[in-house]
């Protein structure tokens, strides 16, 4: 065979390099999101454009493959690496809903000959990973020497391999009871039994399939105004100022912090809540930083984006094609008659929730959970409690070069740790 081919090559010297068989060295790597790591167990196919003859092989541990005695010519080349859900979690640190994650690479019309017998292929997958809640700073800082609750913030994180636009996303706190006492209108754990709320349809699972908004804000934007690159954060501040520095409140009074190190600089936050035009008597600390876009105030609780200092908060993020203001609203189930001043709470489908985190005051002082197990099988807390400057923060699952993949097993007990001092855009490690 070799002799025949050699003879052909001799007869037609110009065509020689194209027909002579060569050993093709293939190297398959993952894309930059996975630090261009070598891709093992990847099936590679070379298809000759003219003859349609195909040659296949599988890469070794380093992502390399030698395909021997490939006739010179023009080839379409493809590579495919399929992970099971479990194998992908081991590789990437990312938990996905899909059964499998497939990476593909292809190159068309590649000339293969003795001068060109090396091929590199870069694998890419479809979108994997989600927008996550990364850090929640509900505790606030010392009431005398710190900034009280006005320095609270939530940090979100793009844990995916694709740009996410914040435009239109919602963030909410779930409403729940603070007492564990069982009443006629509660579930056995003391939580509201929403099934009993006035107007609740009998054919919905009111407690299992829905959350009820204690507070709801929507990110502004027309669709593609606020991109978040993979591995980047969004900081949502109660008020986007440097809380370590003196400032003048809305009431004209100067505010200083005795120990600036107990609080945070939120002047670089990406978004803030401003409720100064919602009340006749806004909080003095609710200053509108003109450089930081304001959230849309869908449903407010208190006089700013005030989180519960002891940690009785469950925070969730979601998107919805239907505006939340069109969602049904219900009173808490202890209400027997709806009056003008009865609070009605938006009902949010659990199916829309992309990420949610249950917080508690402490393991020995818990309130009834607000999130179904499917959203969060556990909870997180800060050891030093209210006004301690501590925040809850998600652990790191894996790093690929500069890109950090955060841990998200839908169990905050495992996925979260705490910072002694809340720190936006800082990573907690494993
Ligand atoms: Ca504010
Ligand atoms: Ca602003």
Short mmCIF file of C-alpha atoms and ligand atoms in Angstrom, two decimals:
data_model
loop_
_atom_site.label_atom_id
_atom_site.label_comp_id
_atom_site.label_asym_id
_atom_site.label_seq_id
_atom_site.Cartn_x
_atom_site.Cartn_y
_atom_site.Cartn_z
CA UNK A 1 0.00 0.00 0.00
CA UNK A 2 2.72 2.40 0.98
CA UNK A 3 4.71 1.45 -2.12
CA UNK A 4 1.75 2.11 -4.40
CA UNK A 5 1.11 5.48 -2.86
CA UNK A 6 4.80 6.34 -3.11
CA UNK A 7 4.74 5.40 -6.77
CA UNK A 8 1.75 7.64 -7.39
CA UNK A 9 3.51 10.44 -5.61
CA UNK A 10 6.56 10.00 -7.84
CA UNK A 11 4.49 10.02 -10.99
CA UNK A 12 2.86 13.31 -10.10
CA UNK A 13 5.21 15.32 -7.93
CA UNK A 14 2.87 18.30 -7.54
CA UNK A 15 0.07 16.16 -6.16
CA UNK A 16 2.48 14.10 -4.11
CA UNK A 17 2.17 15.85 -0.74
CA UNK A 18 -1.62 15.73 -0.94
CA UNK A 19 -2.02 12.04 -1.43
CA UNK A 20 0.78 10.74 0.75
CA UNK A 21 -0.61 9.40 4.07
CA UNK A 22 0.45 11.23 7.19
CA UNK A 23 0.12 10.75 10.93
CA UNK A 24 -2.11 13.53 12.17
CA UNK A 25 -1.47 14.88 15.68
CA UNK A 26 -4.70 16.19 17.18
CA UNK A 27 -4.83 18.22 20.38
CA UNK A 28 -8.23 18.96 21.92
CA UNK A 29 -8.63 21.60 24.62
CA UNK A 30 -11.52 23.22 26.45
CA UNK A 31 -12.16 26.90 25.84
CA UNK A 32 -10.79 29.77 27.94
CA UNK A 33 -13.70 29.41 30.42
CA UNK A 34 -12.01 26.18 31.50
CA UNK A 35 -8.48 27.56 31.19
CA UNK A 36 -7.82 25.71 27.93
CA UNK A 37 -7.36 22.44 29.77
CA UNK A 38 -6.63 19.33 27.69
CA UNK A 39 -9.81 17.37 26.96
CA UNK A 40 -9.53 13.64 27.57
CA UNK A 41 -11.98 10.98 26.32
CA UNK A 42 -13.00 13.17 23.42
CA UNK A 43 -14.11 11.60 20.17
CA UNK A 44 -12.45 13.15 17.13
CA UNK A 45 -13.68 12.61 13.57
CA UNK A 46 -11.87 13.53 10.36
CA UNK A 47 -14.03 13.39 7.24
CA UNK A 48 -12.38 13.65 3.84
CA UNK A 49 -14.27 16.30 1.87
CA UNK A 50 -13.73 14.53 -1.46
CA UNK A 51 -14.07 10.85 -0.62
CA UNK A 52 -16.26 11.27 2.50
CA UNK A 53 -14.05 8.65 4.13
CA UNK A 54 -13.97 9.13 7.90
CA UNK A 55 -11.32 8.45 10.51
CA UNK A 56 -12.07 8.52 14.23
CA UNK A 57 -10.19 8.26 17.47
CA UNK A 58 -10.40 9.22 21.14
CA UNK A 59 -8.04 11.56 22.98
CA UNK A 60 -5.81 10.45 25.81
CA UNK A 61 -5.54 11.95 29.32
CA UNK A 62 -3.85 15.09 28.00
CA UNK A 63 -6.34 15.60 25.18
CA UNK A 64 -3.92 14.32 22.53
CA UNK A 65 -4.60 11.84 19.75
CA UNK A 66 -2.51 10.52 16.85
CA UNK A 67 -4.50 9.37 13.84
CA UNK A 68 -2.13 7.26 11.77
CA UNK A 69 -1.80 7.00 8.01
CA UNK A 70 -4.42 9.55 7.05
CA UNK A 71 -4.45 10.20 3.30
CA UNK A 72 -3.43 13.75 2.52
CA UNK A 73 -6.37 15.90 1.49
CA UNK A 74 -8.98 18.29 2.75
CA UNK A 75 -10.92 17.37 5.89
CA UNK A 76 -13.82 18.52 8.00
CA UNK A 77 -12.83 17.87 11.58
CA UNK A 78 -15.10 17.56 14.59
CA UNK A 79 -14.65 16.76 18.26
CA UNK A 80 -17.26 15.90 20.84
CA UNK A 81 -16.94 15.40 24.58
CA UNK A 82 -19.97 14.25 26.53
CA UNK A 83 -20.08 14.45 30.32
CA UNK A 84 -22.66 12.81 32.52
CA UNK A 85 -24.09 15.22 35.07
CA UNK A 86 -21.90 13.69 37.78
CA UNK A 87 -18.73 13.70 35.68
CA UNK A 88 -19.33 17.32 34.73
CA UNK A 89 -19.73 18.32 38.39
CA UNK A 90 -16.43 16.60 39.17
CA UNK A 91 -14.70 18.31 36.27
CA UNK A 92 -16.17 21.81 36.57
CA UNK A 93 -17.69 22.20 40.02
CA UNK A 94 -20.97 23.12 38.32
CA UNK A 95 -24.22 21.33 39.12
CA UNK A 96 -26.53 21.24 36.13
CA UNK A 97 -30.10 20.05 35.67
CA UNK A 98 -29.42 18.32 32.36
CA UNK A 99 -28.55 14.61 32.23
CA UNK A 100 -25.51 15.35 30.09
CA UNK A 101 -23.32 18.26 29.10
CA UNK A 102 -21.89 18.17 25.59
CA UNK A 103 -18.89 20.11 24.33
CA UNK A 104 -18.31 20.41 20.60
CA UNK A 105 -15.60 21.72 18.30
CA UNK A 106 -15.40 21.74 14.54
CA UNK A 107 -13.17 23.04 11.78
CA UNK A 108 -14.11 22.94 8.12
CA UNK A 109 -11.90 22.29 5.08
CA UNK A 110 -8.60 21.76 6.86
CA UNK A 111 -5.71 20.80 4.54
CA UNK A 112 -3.92 17.74 5.87
CA UNK A 113 -0.55 16.88 4.32
CA UNK A 114 3.00 16.24 5.34
CA UNK A 115 3.55 19.95 5.96
CA UNK A 116 0.34 20.34 7.91
CA UNK A 117 -0.36 17.36 10.13
CA UNK A 118 -1.17 19.06 13.44
CA UNK A 119 -4.67 20.07 14.40
CA UNK A 120 -5.87 21.92 17.50
CA UNK A 121 -9.54 21.91 18.40
CA UNK A 122 -11.19 24.04 21.09
CA UNK A 123 -14.31 22.63 22.71
CA UNK A 124 -17.22 24.82 23.67
CA UNK A 125 -20.48 23.93 25.38
CA UNK A 126 -23.83 25.61 25.39
CA UNK A 127 -24.66 27.77 28.40
CA UNK A 128 -23.93 26.00 31.66
CA UNK A 129 -24.25 27.50 35.12
CA UNK A 130 -26.47 30.25 36.47
CA UNK A 131 -26.67 33.63 38.06
CA UNK A 132 -26.19 33.00 41.77
CA UNK A 133 -26.64 34.79 45.05
CA UNK A 134 -23.03 35.02 46.22
CA UNK A 135 -23.05 37.15 49.35
CA UNK A 136 -25.75 38.50 51.66
CA UNK A 137 -24.85 41.15 54.21
CA UNK A 138 -27.94 41.30 56.38
CA UNK A 139 -26.25 41.68 59.78
CA UNK A 140 -25.19 45.31 59.39
CA UNK A 141 -22.49 46.83 61.57
CA UNK A 142 -22.23 48.09 65.13
CA UNK A 143 -25.09 50.36 66.15
CA UNK A 144 -22.76 52.82 67.90
CA UNK A 145 -19.39 52.45 66.21
CA UNK A 146 -20.49 51.16 62.80
CA UNK A 147 -23.17 51.95 60.23
CA UNK A 148 -26.18 50.18 61.75
CA UNK A 149 -28.14 48.63 58.86
CA UNK A 150 -27.60 51.28 56.17
CA UNK A 151 -24.54 49.45 54.78
CA UNK A 152 -26.42 46.27 53.85
CA UNK A 153 -25.94 44.74 50.40
CA UNK A 154 -26.45 41.62 48.31
CA UNK A 155 -23.89 40.39 45.77
CA UNK A 156 -24.90 38.30 42.76
CA UNK A 157 -22.43 36.34 40.63
CA UNK A 158 -22.38 35.03 37.08
CA UNK A 159 -21.38 31.40 37.63
CA UNK A 160 -22.08 30.50 34.00
CA UNK A 161 -19.87 30.41 30.92
CA UNK A 162 -21.93 33.05 29.11
CA UNK A 163 -22.73 36.74 29.52
CA UNK A 164 -25.85 37.37 31.60
CA UNK A 165 -27.78 40.64 31.27
CA UNK A 166 -29.20 41.89 34.55
CA UNK A 167 -31.91 43.83 32.73
CA UNK A 168 -35.32 42.82 34.04
CA UNK A 169 -34.15 40.29 36.63
CA UNK A 170 -35.99 40.33 39.94
CA UNK A 171 -34.70 39.92 43.47
CA UNK A 172 -37.03 39.21 46.35
CA UNK A 173 -37.21 38.34 50.00
CA UNK A 174 -39.70 35.61 50.86
CA UNK A 175 -42.33 36.41 53.46
CA UNK A 176 -42.63 34.14 56.46
CA UNK A 177 -43.60 34.03 60.10
CA UNK A 178 -40.97 34.70 62.74
CA UNK A 179 -42.73 32.56 65.35
CA UNK A 180 -42.79 28.77 65.51
CA UNK A 181 -46.08 28.70 67.43
CA UNK A 182 -48.66 26.59 65.67
CA UNK A 183 -51.99 28.25 64.95
CA UNK A 184 -55.07 27.37 62.97
CA UNK A 185 -53.67 29.33 60.00
CA UNK A 186 -50.17 27.83 60.07
CA UNK A 187 -48.45 24.74 58.85
CA UNK A 188 -47.12 22.27 61.46
CA UNK A 189 -43.77 24.11 61.61
CA UNK A 190 -45.45 27.42 62.37
CA UNK A 191 -45.11 28.81 58.84
CA UNK A 192 -48.10 30.48 57.19
CA UNK A 193 -50.49 28.02 55.58
CA UNK A 194 -51.08 30.03 52.41
CA UNK A 195 -53.64 27.48 51.29
CA UNK A 196 -56.03 29.19 53.73
CA UNK A 197 -55.51 32.72 52.34
CA UNK A 198 -58.59 34.52 51.10
CA UNK A 199 -59.02 33.96 47.37
CA UNK A 200 -56.44 31.17 47.08
CA UNK A 201 -57.57 28.70 44.39
CA UNK A 202 -58.04 25.18 45.72
CA UNK A 203 -56.19 23.60 42.80
CA UNK A 204 -52.78 25.16 43.49
CA UNK A 205 -50.18 23.94 45.93
CA UNK A 206 -49.94 27.29 47.69
CA UNK A 207 -47.16 26.36 50.13
CA UNK A 208 -45.00 24.10 47.98
CA UNK A 209 -45.09 25.76 44.56
CA UNK A 210 -45.00 29.46 45.44
CA UNK A 211 -43.14 32.09 47.42
CA UNK A 212 -44.77 35.30 48.66
CA UNK A 213 -42.84 38.53 48.29
CA UNK A 214 -41.90 40.38 51.45
CA UNK A 215 -39.93 42.78 49.21
CA UNK A 216 -39.37 42.68 45.46
CA UNK A 217 -37.08 44.83 43.32
CA UNK A 218 -36.42 44.64 39.61
CA UNK A 219 -33.15 45.47 37.86
CA UNK A 220 -33.56 48.31 35.36
CA UNK A 221 -32.59 48.16 31.71
CA UNK A 222 -34.10 47.62 28.29
CA UNK A 223 -32.64 44.18 27.60
CA UNK A 224 -28.90 44.40 27.07
CA UNK A 225 -27.82 47.42 29.10
CA UNK A 226 -26.23 45.67 32.05
CA UNK A 227 -24.03 42.74 30.97
CA UNK A 228 -22.27 40.59 33.55
CA UNK A 229 -19.37 38.56 32.19
CA UNK A 230 -18.71 35.01 33.43
CA UNK A 231 -16.99 35.18 36.81
CA UNK A 232 -18.11 38.75 37.50
CA UNK A 233 -20.32 40.13 40.27
CA UNK A 234 -23.18 42.57 40.67
CA UNK A 235 -23.44 44.43 43.98
CA UNK A 236 -26.88 45.67 44.98
CA UNK A 237 -26.56 48.20 47.81
CA UNK A 238 -29.19 49.48 50.15
CA UNK A 239 -27.44 52.81 49.53
CA UNK A 240 -24.42 53.10 47.23
CA UNK A 241 -22.13 55.39 49.20
CA UNK A 242 -18.85 54.87 51.01
CA UNK A 243 -20.18 53.99 54.45
CA UNK A 244 -16.68 54.32 55.92
CA UNK A 245 -16.62 58.06 55.23
CA UNK A 246 -18.63 60.87 56.80
CA UNK A 247 -21.65 61.94 54.77
CA UNK A 248 -24.54 64.36 54.99
CA UNK A 249 -27.93 62.71 55.26
CA UNK A 250 -31.16 63.73 53.56
CA UNK A 251 -32.06 65.67 56.68
CA UNK A 252 -28.92 67.82 56.35
CA UNK A 253 -27.26 66.23 59.36
CA UNK A 254 -23.66 65.00 59.13
CA UNK A 255 -23.15 61.29 59.81
CA UNK A 256 -19.78 59.90 60.85
CA UNK A 257 -18.69 56.38 61.66
CA UNK A 258 -16.48 55.87 64.70
CA UNK A 259 -14.80 52.71 63.39
CA UNK A 260 -14.79 52.77 59.58
CA UNK A 261 -13.17 49.32 59.47
CA UNK A 262 -16.45 47.81 60.67
CA UNK A 263 -18.33 48.81 57.57
CA UNK A 264 -17.98 48.82 53.78
CA UNK A 265 -17.41 51.14 50.86
CA UNK A 266 -20.44 50.69 48.60
CA UNK A 267 -19.75 53.71 46.37
CA UNK A 268 -18.76 51.24 43.65
CA UNK A 269 -21.97 49.22 43.84
CA UNK A 270 -23.67 48.41 40.54
CA UNK A 271 -27.23 49.14 41.68
CA UNK A 272 -28.97 50.62 44.68
CA UNK A 273 -32.43 50.96 46.10
CA UNK A 274 -33.73 54.50 46.51
CA UNK A 275 -37.06 55.02 48.26
CA UNK A 276 -36.62 58.74 48.99
CA UNK A 277 -39.58 59.61 46.81
CA UNK A 278 -41.88 56.91 48.17
CA UNK A 279 -42.48 58.53 51.58
CA UNK A 280 -42.93 61.98 53.06
CA UNK A 281 -40.30 61.11 55.67
CA UNK A 282 -37.52 59.13 53.94
CA UNK A 283 -34.63 57.70 55.91
CA UNK A 284 -31.81 60.23 56.28
CA UNK A 285 -29.37 57.60 55.00
CA UNK A 286 -31.34 56.86 51.81
CA UNK A 287 -29.18 58.96 49.51
CA UNK A 288 -29.54 58.65 45.73
CA UNK A 289 -26.06 58.27 44.23
CA UNK A 290 -26.61 59.63 40.70
CA UNK A 291 -23.76 57.47 39.35
CA UNK A 292 -25.44 54.23 40.45
CA UNK A 293 -28.66 53.07 38.74
CA UNK A 294 -31.68 52.65 40.99
CA UNK A 295 -33.73 49.48 41.16
CA UNK A 296 -37.39 49.47 40.20
CA UNK A 297 -39.38 49.36 43.41
CA UNK A 298 -41.96 46.62 42.84
CA UNK A 299 -42.91 45.89 46.43
CA UNK A 300 -41.19 47.60 49.30
CA UNK A 301 -40.67 46.65 52.93
CA UNK A 302 -39.59 49.39 55.31
CA UNK A 303 -38.04 52.66 54.23
CA UNK A 304 -35.08 51.31 52.23
CA UNK A 305 -33.64 47.96 51.06
CA UNK A 306 -33.57 46.90 54.69
CA UNK A 307 -32.72 43.29 55.43
CA UNK A 308 -33.51 41.63 58.73
CA UNK A 309 -30.41 42.13 60.91
CA UNK A 310 -30.76 38.79 62.79
CA UNK A 311 -30.97 36.98 59.43
CA UNK A 312 -34.61 36.01 59.13
CA UNK A 313 -34.41 36.44 55.37
CA UNK A 314 -34.77 34.10 52.41
CA UNK A 315 -33.49 35.79 49.25
CA UNK A 316 -34.38 34.61 45.74
CA UNK A 317 -33.64 35.75 42.18
CA UNK A 318 -35.76 35.09 39.13
CA UNK A 319 -36.84 36.24 35.69
CA UNK A 320 -40.38 36.44 34.43
CA UNK A 321 -41.97 37.22 31.06
CA UNK A 322 -45.11 38.21 32.92
CA UNK A 323 -44.49 41.37 34.95
CA UNK A 324 -44.67 40.61 38.65
CA UNK A 325 -47.21 43.40 39.05
CA UNK A 326 -49.60 41.19 37.04
CA UNK A 327 -49.17 38.25 39.42
CA UNK A 328 -51.97 37.39 41.86
CA UNK A 329 -51.71 38.82 45.37
CA UNK A 330 -52.96 37.31 48.60
CA UNK A 331 -53.20 38.31 52.24
CA UNK A 332 -51.50 36.28 54.95
CA UNK A 333 -53.85 33.46 56.02
CA UNK A 334 -54.62 35.02 59.40
CA UNK A 335 -56.58 37.73 57.58
CA UNK A 336 -60.31 37.03 57.69
CA UNK A 337 -61.48 40.06 55.73
CA UNK A 338 -59.68 42.20 53.15
CA UNK A 339 -59.85 45.89 53.96
CA UNK A 340 -58.27 48.97 52.38
CA UNK A 341 -55.17 48.66 54.54
CA UNK A 342 -54.73 44.88 54.24
CA UNK A 343 -51.33 43.94 52.83
CA UNK A 344 -51.54 41.73 49.76
CA UNK A 345 -48.42 39.83 48.75
CA UNK A 346 -47.36 38.84 45.26
CA UNK A 347 -47.34 35.10 44.64
CA UNK A 348 -44.13 34.03 42.87
CA UNK A 349 -43.91 30.57 41.23
CA UNK A 350 -41.05 28.47 42.60
CA UNK A 351 -40.52 27.27 39.02
CA UNK A 352 -39.21 30.73 38.09
CA UNK A 353 -36.59 30.88 40.84
CA UNK A 354 -33.03 30.56 39.55
CA UNK A 355 -31.32 30.71 42.93
CA UNK A 356 -32.47 31.12 46.52
CA UNK A 357 -30.77 31.17 49.91
CA UNK A 358 -32.39 30.60 53.29
CA UNK A 359 -30.84 32.51 56.19
CA UNK A 360 -31.44 31.97 59.90
CA UNK A 361 -30.41 33.78 63.09
CA UNK A 362 -28.50 30.71 64.35
CA UNK A 363 -28.76 26.90 64.52
CA UNK A 364 -30.29 27.16 68.01
CA UNK A 365 -32.62 30.03 67.17
CA UNK A 366 -34.44 29.25 63.95
CA UNK A 367 -37.62 30.59 62.44
CA UNK A 368 -39.88 28.52 60.16
CA UNK A 369 -38.18 28.10 56.79
CA UNK A 370 -39.56 30.10 53.89
CA UNK A 371 -38.09 28.13 50.98
CA UNK A 372 -39.12 24.65 49.83
CA UNK A 373 -36.38 22.03 49.99
CA UNK A 374 -36.07 22.00 46.22
CA UNK A 375 -34.74 25.59 46.40
CA UNK A 376 -32.61 25.24 49.52
CA UNK A 377 -32.17 22.05 51.50
CA UNK A 378 -30.41 23.89 54.33
CA UNK A 379 -29.72 27.39 55.59
CA UNK A 380 -26.85 29.73 56.40
CA UNK A 381 -26.18 32.21 59.20
CA UNK A 382 -23.50 34.49 60.64
CA UNK A 383 -22.00 33.25 63.93
CA UNK A 384 -21.83 36.66 65.63
CA UNK A 385 -25.37 37.67 64.66
CA UNK A 386 -26.92 41.12 64.26
CA UNK A 387 -24.72 44.20 63.71
CA UNK A 388 -21.56 42.05 63.66
CA UNK A 389 -20.28 43.22 60.22
CA UNK A 390 -20.37 39.56 59.18
CA UNK A 391 -21.86 38.35 55.89
CA UNK A 392 -22.75 34.96 54.49
CA UNK A 393 -20.77 34.13 51.35
CA UNK A 394 -20.71 31.26 48.91
CA UNK A 395 -17.73 28.90 48.85
CA UNK A 396 -15.51 28.32 45.83
CA UNK A 397 -16.02 24.99 44.06
CA UNK A 398 -13.25 25.17 41.47
CA UNK A 399 -10.97 27.63 39.73
CA UNK A 400 -9.95 27.64 36.06
CA UNK A 401 -7.21 30.21 35.68
CA UNK A 402 -8.76 33.51 36.81
CA UNK A 403 -12.28 32.17 36.65
CA UNK A 404 -13.82 31.10 39.95
CA UNK A 405 -16.72 28.66 39.93
CA UNK A 406 -18.82 28.94 43.06
CA UNK A 407 -20.40 26.00 44.82
CA UNK A 408 -24.12 25.55 44.26
CA UNK A 409 -25.65 22.31 45.48
CA UNK A 410 -28.90 23.98 46.56
CA UNK A 411 -27.95 23.43 50.17
CA UNK A 412 -26.77 26.64 51.83
CA UNK A 413 -25.46 24.73 54.83
CA UNK A 414 -22.80 23.23 52.56
CA UNK A 415 -22.49 26.00 50.00
CA UNK A 416 -21.99 28.99 52.30
CA UNK A 417 -19.47 30.21 54.84
CA UNK A 418 -19.10 33.69 56.35
CA UNK A 419 -16.83 36.72 56.18
CA UNK A 420 -15.78 38.34 59.51
CA UNK A 421 -16.26 41.68 57.73
CA UNK A 422 -18.54 41.79 54.69
CA UNK A 423 -16.51 42.36 51.55
CA UNK A 424 -18.03 42.91 48.10
CA UNK A 425 -16.40 41.08 45.16
CA UNK A 426 -14.13 39.03 47.43
CA UNK A 427 -13.93 35.25 47.22
CA UNK A 428 -14.27 32.98 50.24
CA UNK A 429 -12.20 30.04 49.01
CA UNK A 430 -13.24 26.47 49.70
CA1 LIG B 1 -31.08 53.45 49.55
CA1 LIG B 2 -28.84 56.10 42.30
#
